[in-house]
Each structure stands twice: as structure tokens, then as C-alpha cells.
Short mmCIF file of C-alpha atoms and ligand atoms in Angstrom, two decimals:
data_model
loop_
_atom_site.label_atom_id
_atom_site.label_comp_id
_atom_site.label_asym_id
_atom_site.label_seq_id
_atom_site.Cartn_x
_atom_site.Cartn_y
_atom_site.Cartn_z
CA MET C 22 46.92 57.76 109.56
CA SER C 23 47.12 58.76 113.16
CA MET C 24 44.17 57.85 115.25
CA LYS C 25 46.52 56.97 118.06
CA ASN C 26 45.51 58.63 121.33
CA ARG C 27 42.76 60.57 119.57
CA SER C 28 39.27 60.56 121.04
CA LEU C 29 36.28 59.62 118.93
CA VAL C 30 33.39 61.80 120.07
CA SER C 31 31.44 62.46 116.90
CA ILE C 32 31.53 60.76 113.51
CA ASN C 33 32.35 64.23 112.12
CA ASP C 34 35.78 63.86 113.78
CA TYR C 35 36.80 61.30 111.15
CA THR C 36 37.63 61.82 107.50
CA ARG C 37 36.49 59.43 104.81
CA GLU C 38 39.93 57.78 104.85
CA GLU C 39 39.89 57.37 108.62
CA MET C 40 36.46 55.72 108.54
CA ILE C 41 37.62 53.35 105.80
CA HIS C 42 40.75 52.55 107.79
CA ILE C 43 38.64 51.46 110.79
CA LEU C 44 36.41 49.35 108.54
CA ASP C 45 39.47 47.66 107.01
CA LEU C 46 40.83 46.86 110.47
CA ALA C 47 37.39 45.57 111.52
CA GLU C 48 37.46 43.15 108.59
CA GLY C 49 40.64 41.66 110.04
CA PHE C 50 38.91 41.17 113.39
CA GLU C 51 35.95 39.51 111.74
CA LYS C 52 38.36 36.95 110.24
CA GLU C 53 40.32 36.57 113.47
CA PRO C 54 38.30 37.84 116.46
CA HIS C 55 40.67 36.71 119.22
CA GLN C 56 44.01 38.51 119.19
CA ASN C 57 45.99 39.32 122.28
CA LEU C 58 46.97 42.83 121.31
CA LEU C 59 46.36 44.72 124.54
CA ASN C 60 48.28 42.40 126.81
CA GLY C 61 46.32 43.28 129.93
CA ARG C 62 45.98 47.01 129.38
CA VAL C 63 43.04 48.51 131.23
CA ILE C 64 40.08 50.18 129.60
CA ALA C 65 37.42 51.98 131.62
CA SER C 66 33.80 51.39 130.66
CA LEU C 67 31.75 54.18 132.23
CA PHE C 68 28.02 53.81 131.67
CA PHE C 69 26.40 56.77 133.41
CA GLU C 70 23.13 55.44 132.03
CA PRO C 71 22.41 51.78 131.39
CA SER C 72 22.71 50.42 127.86
CA THR C 73 23.32 46.73 128.19
CA ARG C 74 23.58 46.07 124.46
CA THR C 75 26.27 48.67 123.80
CA ARG C 76 28.15 47.91 127.01
CA LEU C 77 28.35 44.18 126.34
CA SER C 78 29.49 44.82 122.79
CA PHE C 79 32.32 47.07 124.00
CA GLU C 80 33.35 44.80 126.86
CA SER C 81 33.37 41.79 124.58
CA ALA C 82 35.50 43.71 122.06
CA ILE C 83 37.98 44.72 124.79
CA GLN C 84 38.35 41.22 126.18
CA LYS C 85 38.69 39.54 122.79
CA ILE C 86 41.81 41.60 122.14
CA GLY C 87 43.31 40.93 125.55
CA GLY C 88 42.28 44.01 127.50
CA ASN C 89 40.83 44.31 130.99
CA VAL C 90 37.72 46.28 131.86
CA VAL C 91 37.03 48.46 134.90
CA GLY C 92 34.02 50.68 135.37
CA PHE C 93 30.34 50.83 136.18
CA SER C 94 27.11 50.03 134.36
CA SER C 95 24.87 52.76 135.76
CA ALA C 96 25.24 56.05 137.60
CA ALA C 97 23.54 54.50 140.62
CA THR C 98 26.59 52.34 141.33
CA SER C 99 29.13 55.14 140.88
CA SER C 100 30.21 58.22 142.81
CA VAL C 101 28.09 60.32 140.45
CA GLN C 102 25.19 59.62 142.75
CA LYS C 103 27.07 61.41 145.51
CA GLY C 104 27.11 64.53 143.35
CA GLU C 105 30.60 64.24 141.88
CA SER C 106 31.12 66.40 138.77
CA LEU C 107 31.73 64.73 135.44
CA LYS C 108 35.17 66.32 135.30
CA ASP C 109 36.22 64.81 138.63
CA THR C 110 34.94 61.36 137.70
CA ILE C 111 36.80 61.45 134.38
CA LEU C 112 40.05 62.70 135.94
CA THR C 113 39.92 60.04 138.64
CA VAL C 114 39.22 57.21 136.22
CA SER C 115 42.01 58.45 133.93
CA ASN C 116 44.45 57.43 136.67
CA TYR C 117 43.39 53.82 136.33
CA SER C 118 42.98 53.37 132.60
CA ASP C 119 44.55 53.84 129.16
CA LEU C 120 41.27 54.61 127.42
CA ILE C 121 37.75 55.52 128.53
CA VAL C 122 34.58 54.29 126.87
CA MET C 123 31.68 56.40 128.11
CA ARG C 124 27.94 56.52 127.78
CA HIS C 125 26.21 59.52 129.33
CA PRO C 126 22.66 60.93 129.24
CA VAL C 127 23.80 64.55 128.70
CA ASP C 128 24.35 65.95 125.19
CA GLY C 129 27.95 67.05 124.65
CA SER C 130 29.26 65.25 127.75
CA ALA C 131 31.69 63.16 125.70
CA ARG C 132 33.22 66.19 123.96
CA TYR C 133 33.69 67.84 127.33
CA ALA C 134 35.22 64.68 128.81
CA SER C 135 37.64 64.46 125.87
CA GLU C 136 38.81 67.99 126.68
CA VAL C 137 39.51 67.31 130.35
CA ALA C 138 40.81 63.72 130.18
CA PRO C 139 44.51 62.97 129.71
CA VAL C 140 43.53 59.66 128.05
CA PRO C 141 41.43 59.25 124.87
CA ILE C 142 37.64 58.92 125.07
CA ILE C 143 35.36 56.79 122.93
CA ASN C 144 31.82 58.12 122.96
CA ALA C 145 29.35 55.26 123.41
CA GLY C 146 26.41 57.67 123.18
CA ASP C 147 25.96 61.15 124.66
CA GLY C 148 22.28 61.85 125.22
CA ALA C 149 20.47 62.54 121.97
CA ASN C 150 23.64 63.71 120.27
CA GLN C 151 26.15 61.21 118.88
CA HIS C 152 26.83 57.50 118.89
CA PRO C 153 29.77 57.17 116.49
CA THR C 154 30.47 53.46 116.97
CA GLN C 155 26.88 52.72 115.93
CA CYS C 156 27.58 54.77 112.83
CA LEU C 157 30.79 52.86 112.07
CA LEU C 158 29.03 49.53 112.46
CA ASP C 159 26.29 50.75 110.12
CA LEU C 160 28.94 51.72 107.56
CA TYR C 161 30.65 48.36 108.01
CA SER C 162 27.33 46.56 107.44
CA ILE C 163 26.61 48.60 104.33
CA ARG C 164 30.05 48.00 102.85
CA LYS C 165 29.94 44.33 103.69
CA THR C 166 26.57 43.74 102.06
CA GLN C 167 27.10 46.00 99.05
CA GLY C 168 30.83 45.53 98.47
CA THR C 169 31.26 49.31 98.46
CA LEU C 170 30.15 52.47 100.23
CA ASP C 171 30.20 54.62 97.11
CA ASN C 172 27.30 55.64 94.88
CA LEU C 173 24.56 53.79 96.77
CA GLU C 174 20.89 54.68 97.09
CA VAL C 175 20.09 54.64 100.79
CA THR C 176 16.56 54.92 102.14
CA PHE C 177 15.90 56.05 105.71
CA VAL C 178 12.48 55.30 107.14
CA GLY C 179 10.62 56.42 110.25
CA ASP C 180 11.71 59.01 112.80
CA LEU C 181 14.27 61.07 110.91
CA LYS C 182 13.88 64.06 113.19
CA TYR C 183 15.01 62.66 116.53
CA GLY C 184 16.91 59.53 115.47
CA ARG C 185 20.55 60.28 116.23
CA THR C 186 21.73 57.15 114.40
CA VAL C 187 20.06 58.50 111.27
CA HIS C 188 21.71 61.90 111.59
CA SER C 189 25.19 60.47 112.09
CA LEU C 190 24.85 57.97 109.26
CA VAL C 191 23.51 60.57 106.83
CA ILE C 192 26.43 62.86 107.66
CA ALA C 193 28.96 60.04 107.27
CA LEU C 194 27.45 58.89 103.95
CA CYS C 195 27.80 62.41 102.58
CA LYS C 196 31.45 61.47 102.09
CA PHE C 197 30.50 58.56 99.80
CA ASN C 198 28.38 60.10 97.05
CA THR C 199 25.14 58.63 98.38
CA LYS C 200 21.69 59.32 96.97
CA PHE C 201 19.31 59.74 99.91
CA HIS C 202 15.64 58.77 100.07
CA LEU C 203 14.01 60.12 103.22
CA VAL C 204 10.70 58.54 104.21
CA SER C 205 8.93 59.93 107.25
CA PRO C 206 5.73 61.53 108.52
CA ILE C 207 5.75 65.30 107.97
CA GLU C 208 6.23 65.83 111.71
CA LEU C 209 9.41 63.77 111.78
CA LYS C 210 11.33 64.99 108.73
CA LEU C 211 15.13 65.16 108.73
CA PRO C 212 16.22 68.44 110.42
CA SER C 213 17.51 71.18 108.15
CA ALA C 214 20.83 71.18 110.03
CA VAL C 215 21.43 67.62 108.77
CA LYS C 216 20.14 68.35 105.27
CA ARG C 217 22.68 71.15 105.15
CA HIS C 218 25.44 68.50 105.08
CA ILE C 219 23.80 66.82 102.06
CA LYS C 220 23.54 70.14 100.25
CA GLU C 221 27.10 71.13 101.07
CA ALA C 222 28.32 67.82 99.63
CA ASN C 223 26.31 68.57 96.44
CA LEU C 224 24.36 65.34 96.82
CA GLN C 225 20.72 64.62 96.09
CA TYR C 226 17.93 63.78 98.48
CA GLU C 227 14.23 63.25 98.08
CA GLN C 228 11.61 63.29 100.81
CA TYR C 229 8.57 61.03 100.81
CA THR C 230 5.65 60.36 103.07
CA ASP C 231 4.85 57.13 101.21
CA PHE C 232 7.13 54.17 101.66
CA MET C 233 6.26 51.79 98.78
CA GLU C 234 7.57 53.77 95.82
CA VAL C 235 11.17 53.91 97.07
CA ILE C 236 11.61 50.23 97.87
CA PRO C 237 12.59 49.17 94.29
CA LYS C 238 15.25 51.94 94.12
CA SER C 239 16.94 51.16 97.42
CA ASP C 240 20.25 49.40 97.98
CA ILE C 241 19.86 49.86 101.74
CA ILE C 242 16.65 50.39 103.71
CA TYR C 243 17.47 51.76 107.15
CA MET C 244 14.45 51.38 109.41
CA THR C 245 13.86 53.28 112.67
CA ARG C 246 11.16 53.28 115.29
CA ILE C 247 8.51 55.96 115.53
CA GLN C 248 7.77 56.74 119.17
CA LYS C 249 4.39 57.91 120.33
CA GLU C 250 5.98 60.47 122.71
CA ARG C 251 7.30 62.42 119.70
CA PHE C 252 3.81 63.55 118.75
CA PRO C 253 2.24 66.43 120.69
CA ASP C 254 -1.16 65.23 119.48
CA PRO C 255 -1.74 61.47 119.97
CA LEU C 256 -4.17 61.53 117.03
CA ASP C 257 -1.31 62.45 114.69
CA TYR C 258 0.54 59.37 115.89
CA GLU C 259 -2.50 57.16 115.30
CA LYS C 260 -2.66 58.43 111.71
CA VAL C 261 0.91 57.45 110.83
CA LYS C 262 1.75 54.57 113.14
CA ASN C 263 1.04 51.84 110.59
CA ALA C 264 2.33 53.68 107.53
CA TYR C 265 5.99 52.95 108.24
CA ILE C 266 5.93 49.26 109.06
CA LEU C 267 7.93 47.01 106.76
CA GLU C 268 6.29 43.72 105.90
CA ASN C 269 7.78 40.87 103.91
CA SER C 270 5.29 41.20 101.04
CA MET C 271 6.48 44.78 100.44
CA LEU C 272 9.94 43.53 99.52
CA ALA C 273 8.75 41.61 96.44
CA GLY C 274 9.94 44.36 94.12
CA ALA C 275 13.21 45.09 95.95
CA LYS C 276 16.60 44.74 94.26
CA ASP C 277 18.53 41.52 94.87
CA ASN C 278 21.29 43.37 96.68
CA CYS C 279 18.87 45.34 98.88
CA ARG C 280 19.43 44.85 102.62
CA ILE C 281 17.36 45.95 105.60
CA LEU C 282 19.17 47.57 108.52
CA HIS C 283 17.87 48.67 111.92
CA PRO C 284 19.82 49.97 114.93
CA LEU C 285 17.72 47.75 117.27
CA PRO C 286 15.87 47.27 119.51
CA ARG C 287 12.96 46.79 117.16
CA VAL C 288 9.38 47.04 118.34
CA ASN C 289 6.93 46.50 115.48
CA GLU C 290 8.35 48.62 112.64
CA ILE C 291 9.76 45.54 110.96
CA SER C 292 7.23 42.73 110.90
CA THR C 293 8.71 39.44 112.14
CA ASP C 294 7.92 37.79 108.80
CA VAL C 295 10.84 39.81 107.35
CA ASP C 296 13.34 38.09 109.67
CA THR C 297 13.67 35.01 107.47
CA ASN C 298 14.01 37.02 104.26
CA SER C 299 17.62 36.95 103.03
CA LYS C 300 17.43 40.73 102.75
CA ALA C 301 17.09 41.10 106.53
CA TYR C 302 20.47 42.05 107.95
CA TYR C 303 19.72 43.68 111.31
CA PHE C 304 20.87 40.86 113.54
CA GLN C 305 24.23 40.44 111.75
CA GLN C 306 24.49 44.24 111.79
CA ALA C 307 24.59 44.22 115.60
CA GLN C 308 27.29 41.56 115.59
CA ASN C 309 29.48 43.74 113.37
CA GLY C 310 29.59 46.20 116.25
CA VAL C 311 32.12 44.04 118.09
CA TYR C 312 34.57 43.99 115.14
CA VAL C 313 34.30 47.73 114.63
CA ARG C 314 34.86 48.39 118.33
CA GLN C 315 37.86 46.06 118.40
CA ALA C 316 39.29 47.97 115.43
CA LEU C 317 38.68 51.35 117.01
CA ILE C 318 40.23 50.43 120.36
CA ALA C 319 43.26 48.87 118.64
CA ALA C 320 43.75 51.96 116.46
CA ILE C 321 43.42 54.42 119.33
CA LEU C 322 45.78 52.46 121.57
CA GLY C 323 48.22 52.17 118.68
CA VAL C 324 48.43 48.38 118.63
CA LYS C 325 47.16 48.06 115.01
CA MET A 25 18.29 120.21 116.72
CA THR A 26 21.78 121.48 116.02
CA ASN A 27 24.77 119.19 116.11
CA LYS A 28 26.08 121.04 119.11
CA ARG A 29 22.98 120.44 121.20
CA LYS A 30 22.88 116.82 120.15
CA GLU A 31 26.39 116.32 121.48
CA LEU A 32 25.24 117.57 124.86
CA ILE A 33 22.81 114.69 125.28
CA VAL A 34 25.73 112.39 125.84
CA SER A 35 28.94 114.11 126.86
CA ALA A 36 31.81 114.19 124.43
CA ILE A 37 34.93 112.29 125.44
CA SER A 38 38.52 113.27 124.78
CA ASN A 39 39.93 109.76 124.56
CA GLY A 40 38.11 106.47 124.33
CA THR A 41 35.48 104.60 122.38
CA VAL A 42 32.03 105.43 121.13
CA ILE A 43 29.66 102.64 120.16
CA ASP A 44 26.92 104.16 118.06
CA HIS A 45 23.80 102.91 116.23
CA ILE A 46 22.91 100.31 118.84
CA PRO A 47 19.25 99.26 118.51
CA ALA A 48 17.48 101.20 121.30
CA ASP A 49 16.20 98.10 123.08
CA LYS A 50 19.59 96.35 123.02
CA LEU A 51 21.64 98.99 124.83
CA PHE A 52 21.74 97.27 128.21
CA GLN A 53 22.53 93.93 126.62
CA VAL A 54 25.52 95.51 124.87
CA VAL A 55 26.69 97.02 128.17
CA LYS A 56 26.54 93.56 129.71
CA ILE A 57 28.20 91.68 126.86
CA LEU A 58 31.16 94.07 126.99
CA ASP A 59 31.33 93.83 130.78
CA LEU A 60 30.89 97.60 130.99
CA ASP A 61 28.67 97.18 134.05
CA LYS A 62 31.89 96.33 135.89
CA THR A 63 34.11 99.08 134.49
CA GLU A 64 35.69 101.76 136.66
CA LYS A 65 36.24 104.11 133.71
CA PRO A 66 33.81 106.99 133.10
CA LEU A 67 30.91 105.57 131.09
CA TYR A 68 28.11 107.54 129.42
CA PHE A 69 25.17 106.11 127.64
CA GLY A 70 21.86 107.10 126.17
CA THR A 71 19.05 105.34 124.44
CA ASN A 72 15.84 106.12 122.55
CA LEU A 73 17.79 108.84 120.75
CA GLU A 74 16.70 109.94 117.29
CA SER A 75 18.50 108.32 114.41
CA LYS A 76 17.99 109.15 110.74
CA LYS A 77 18.82 105.62 109.68
CA TYR A 78 17.33 103.49 112.43
CA GLY A 79 14.52 105.47 114.04
CA ARG A 80 15.64 105.13 117.64
CA LYS A 81 19.12 104.19 118.72
CA GLY A 82 21.36 103.77 121.70
CA ILE A 83 24.88 105.09 122.14
CA ILE A 84 27.69 104.29 124.58
CA LYS A 85 30.77 106.38 125.27
CA ILE A 86 33.55 105.14 127.43
CA SER A 87 36.65 107.10 128.35
CA ASP A 88 40.19 105.76 128.11
CA LYS A 89 39.19 102.38 126.81
CA TYR A 90 39.76 100.70 123.45
CA PHE A 91 38.44 97.33 122.39
CA GLU A 92 39.90 94.46 120.41
CA MET A 93 37.79 93.88 117.30
CA GLU A 94 37.35 90.29 118.42
CA ASP A 95 35.66 91.48 121.61
CA ILE A 96 33.59 94.18 120.03
CA ASN A 97 32.29 91.73 117.42
CA LYS A 98 30.50 89.82 120.17
CA ILE A 99 27.92 92.59 120.24
CA ALA A 100 27.12 91.95 116.56
CA LEU A 101 24.91 89.09 117.74
CA VAL A 102 22.46 91.59 119.29
CA ALA A 103 23.45 94.85 117.60
CA PRO A 104 24.53 94.09 114.03
CA THR A 105 24.07 97.77 113.04
CA ALA A 106 26.48 99.09 115.68
CA THR A 107 29.50 101.15 114.72
CA LEU A 108 32.70 101.52 116.65
CA ILE A 109 34.39 104.92 116.80
CA GLU A 110 37.76 105.45 118.45
CA ILE A 111 38.60 108.91 119.72
CA LYS A 112 42.01 110.32 120.49
CA ASP A 113 42.32 114.00 121.54
CA TYR A 114 38.72 114.64 120.46
CA GLU A 115 39.53 113.37 116.93
CA VAL A 116 37.95 110.32 115.35
CA VAL A 117 40.92 108.05 114.58
CA ARG A 118 38.98 104.96 113.57
CA LYS A 119 35.47 104.06 112.50
CA ASP A 120 34.36 100.47 111.89
CA ASN A 121 31.17 98.50 111.56
CA VAL A 122 30.88 95.46 113.80
CA SER A 123 30.76 92.12 112.05
CA ILE A 124 29.48 88.74 113.13
CA PRO A 125 32.39 86.71 114.58
CA GLU A 126 33.25 83.13 113.54
CA HIS A 127 33.34 81.86 117.11
CA VAL A 128 31.36 82.89 120.17
CA GLU A 129 32.42 81.88 123.65
CA LYS A 130 30.89 82.26 127.10
CA ILE A 131 28.42 85.08 126.40
CA VAL A 132 25.45 83.09 125.04
CA LYS A 133 23.66 80.13 126.62
CA CYS A 134 23.06 76.98 124.60
CA PHE A 135 19.29 76.70 124.16
CA ASN A 136 19.39 72.90 124.57
CA PRO A 137 18.47 72.28 128.23
CA ASN A 138 20.18 68.87 128.11
CA CYS A 139 23.50 70.34 126.90
CA VAL A 140 26.51 69.71 129.11
CA THR A 141 27.03 73.50 129.33
CA ASN A 142 23.66 73.71 131.12
CA LYS A 143 24.28 70.68 133.34
CA GLU A 144 27.90 70.99 134.46
CA ASN A 145 30.19 73.92 135.08
CA VAL A 146 31.30 74.26 131.44
CA PRO A 147 31.57 77.59 129.55
CA THR A 148 29.71 77.65 126.24
CA LYS A 149 31.50 77.58 122.89
CA PHE A 150 29.88 78.00 119.47
CA ASN A 151 30.74 78.18 115.81
CA VAL A 152 28.72 80.77 113.91
CA ILE A 153 26.99 79.13 110.93
CA HIS A 154 24.47 80.22 108.32
CA VAL A 155 21.55 77.93 107.55
CA ASP A 156 19.24 79.05 104.73
CA GLY A 157 20.39 82.63 105.19
CA GLU A 158 19.80 82.64 108.94
CA MET A 159 22.65 83.07 111.40
CA LYS A 160 22.83 80.35 114.04
CA LEU A 161 25.21 79.28 116.78
CA ALA A 162 26.34 75.64 116.48
CA CYS A 163 27.21 74.32 119.93
CA HIS A 164 30.71 72.84 120.15
CA TYR A 165 29.45 70.33 122.72
CA CYS A 166 25.90 69.16 121.99
CA GLU A 167 26.09 70.07 118.25
CA LYS A 168 22.63 71.67 118.38
CA ASN A 169 22.02 75.03 116.72
CA THR A 170 20.77 78.00 118.71
CA SER A 171 18.89 80.44 116.47
CA GLN A 172 18.82 84.18 117.02
CA ALA A 173 15.31 84.03 118.48
CA ASN A 174 16.52 81.57 121.16
CA MET A 175 19.67 83.41 122.17
CA VAL A 176 19.94 84.15 125.86
CA PHE A 177 22.96 86.08 127.11
CA PHE A 178 24.65 85.33 130.41
ZN1 ZN O 409 24.95 72.81 123.54
#
């Protein structure tokens, strides 16, 4: 499998086997997080918009495998503020690093960077488009809690229209014979472009506006936040805002193996009384991000 | 109207290409897509002409120029009914319908205002896809789909 020197821009860039390979490597890093594999090689961490959570996860992953980090944590502290083009920034930074991790507010910026850069790019989020390492850590969390990725019933709840983590994960799970349950207000249904992937994989999905009936069927419940700004009419938001909140009492009929995931940060869509339920997995989920990122960097730099 | 008089509306050419059956309101877009506004070859065009099949149509004739099918197919996005006729020594040597290409580059804008092609100096690049029977352009960069109604040509 050759991921060496290949950029990861979109989860669609990876086959089923390649995703599994990264998850297998990540398992090794979970067992043994500190391994000096990079021996001082330099990785650039370019955050054109702040995302402390993702940046710290990447930088921790780099340092735990012996790499050094250069870069910036917001556009304000970089030459971008002086009007430098993305291409020029990427070409300059390529001189100083073996790999670039980038987060950028513009959709498609990571794909473009991967086409101009002589070194591989890992997309740490490009606008509303893709965030493939989030997707890999979601897959890792699902496999870890279920023992498999195949033949699961996965329920997505909340904003399925704008949530990029939902889109990427749905597309990735299409390679694992998933049955999809899609719970959202009518205004925030999964876009037809994403449903097309489910149809093309000959898989089943059902759409619901009511949450309760799918809980007993679900192996995974993937919660997302519904934002008020998404509704042109604030009254429509008021009508649905409490309909997609998960409370501990609702999990009484859930399967034993059912786990709750959430890309975080959470606001109120998962009530805090769920946190102590053994089915809550969202905090461990975030921790898995470091292992997955270690695996990805090691694979791309060809040290694993 | 006799055939002979019809021919006079747009001059006949001895060698070159005729693009016929262009929707009347798309003629100037076709001229632009094919860069014919920059050509130095003799170019004739007419629009709002009678057409048995389409009501009103546009037609373009250009002397001493032949197109690659790949280029001519770009106009299928706006003029799917267009036909391409190649003329040599006043004889029709080839007649083809245009067909929708698999890839479209540079000629259409991505409708997503936050796409890198609208923010940096990056030419657009799309795959042509079909969603529920509707043709759409899937952006190579932002991965959003531009539908026919949202297509804006450079
Ligand atoms: Zn785009």
C-alpha cells in the first residue's frame, strides 16, 4: 500500500483498504504512543484560521513520534495578512518542511495546495468542505467500540445538511455496508449529493424527523449541533431546537454495544447527564485523533 | 422561403465549420466559449432564424477553422442541441451532434463563493455528473455541485 508522499485532502482519496491500514497503524500508536520515528524531521503546521483543538492534536502527534513543528496558528501571525497568495505561502513553506498540515477557511484550498506543493499535504479542514482526519478518527472510534466497521446501523442526528463531518463519515461508511438512519429537521436533511454515494453503493438509508424510534436499532449514534444561523426563519429554529437533544433517559432502550459519538465541541445537544453513561464515547473519541494522526504522518513520510 | 434564399441569410463558406441549431438566446455565449470573439478568421453568424425543429435558432459559420471534438463539446453545456458541420470545398465532410463532455475546465465559474477558484488565481476544473437525471458540474476543488441553473461562464 503506498501512501508514501501522497497528500490526504479528502476522505474520498482513500480506498477501504487504505483507511483500514491507517486504523491498524493507529492501533499500534495507541499501544505505544511514544516512538522516535521521525528523528527530527520537520513538519509545517499552517493554521490559516484558528482551531486550537485540531492544531494541538496534530502537534502532539508530531512530537510524540519525534518530529519538529514549524508554522503559525492564525493568518494574523503569518505573511498571509500582507496579501501573499496561498500558492506562494505553500511554496515557501515547502522549502522548510517534509510535510504540510494545513487548515484554511476556503473550500478546496487544500486540494489546490496539494497540486502546487512539492511536499505532501494533510488537510486539517478546508472551509466547509473536508476534514479527513476527523473522519479517520470517527472510523477508528467506531471500529474500536464495535470491533468491526462492517454491517453496522449508524444513526446521524442533527444538522445533516451543513455538517461536513457527517458528509465525510457517511461517504466513508459507504465502503463498509452500513445501514444509515438519518435524523434531522426537514430543513437540514442530508444533501442529495451525499445520498448519491449511498445509492451508488446499493446501501439503505431511512430519514426521520423523530429521534426516539431509531435509538433501539442503533449501534452508533453520531450527534451534531444544530446552529440557529442555519435557519432563515428563527421561528423554524425554535420549533426544532429541543427535538434533537439526547438525554440519558432516552438511552434506556439502546443496545448494549451502542455508543454515542460527537465531533465536539458540544453545546447542549447532548445533555450532561449522558456523560457518565458507559455509552458516551465522545471524549475518548477526541483522544483517538492523536493516534490516527500519528499513523497518517508515519505512513505519508514512509516511516511505518 | 427557398433553400437558396435561406443560404443568403448567412453566407456560405468554402472551407470551415458550421455550428447549427444553437438555441437563439445562447449564440453569443457559444461565440465566447469557443473564443471566436478573438478570432481573425472570417466569422458569420445569425440568430433568431426559423428552425423547423427548435422554433428559433442561431448559426455560426467560420472559415478555415476546424475544432477538436473535445473543444466543441464545451458548448454542449449551453447548447446541447447544436450540430457541428465541417465543410471542405463547399461539401459537407462531417456532421456530428455535440455531446456533454466528462470534464469541463476554465469556462464555467464554480457557484460556491467560498471556493478557492473564486478566492485565489486558480482556473476551475469540474467533473460532469448526473444526479437524479440532472446534469451537474462537481468542482474538483471544493467538491460542491454547480447545477445548470447556476452556471456562469467566464
Ligand atoms: Zn468549487
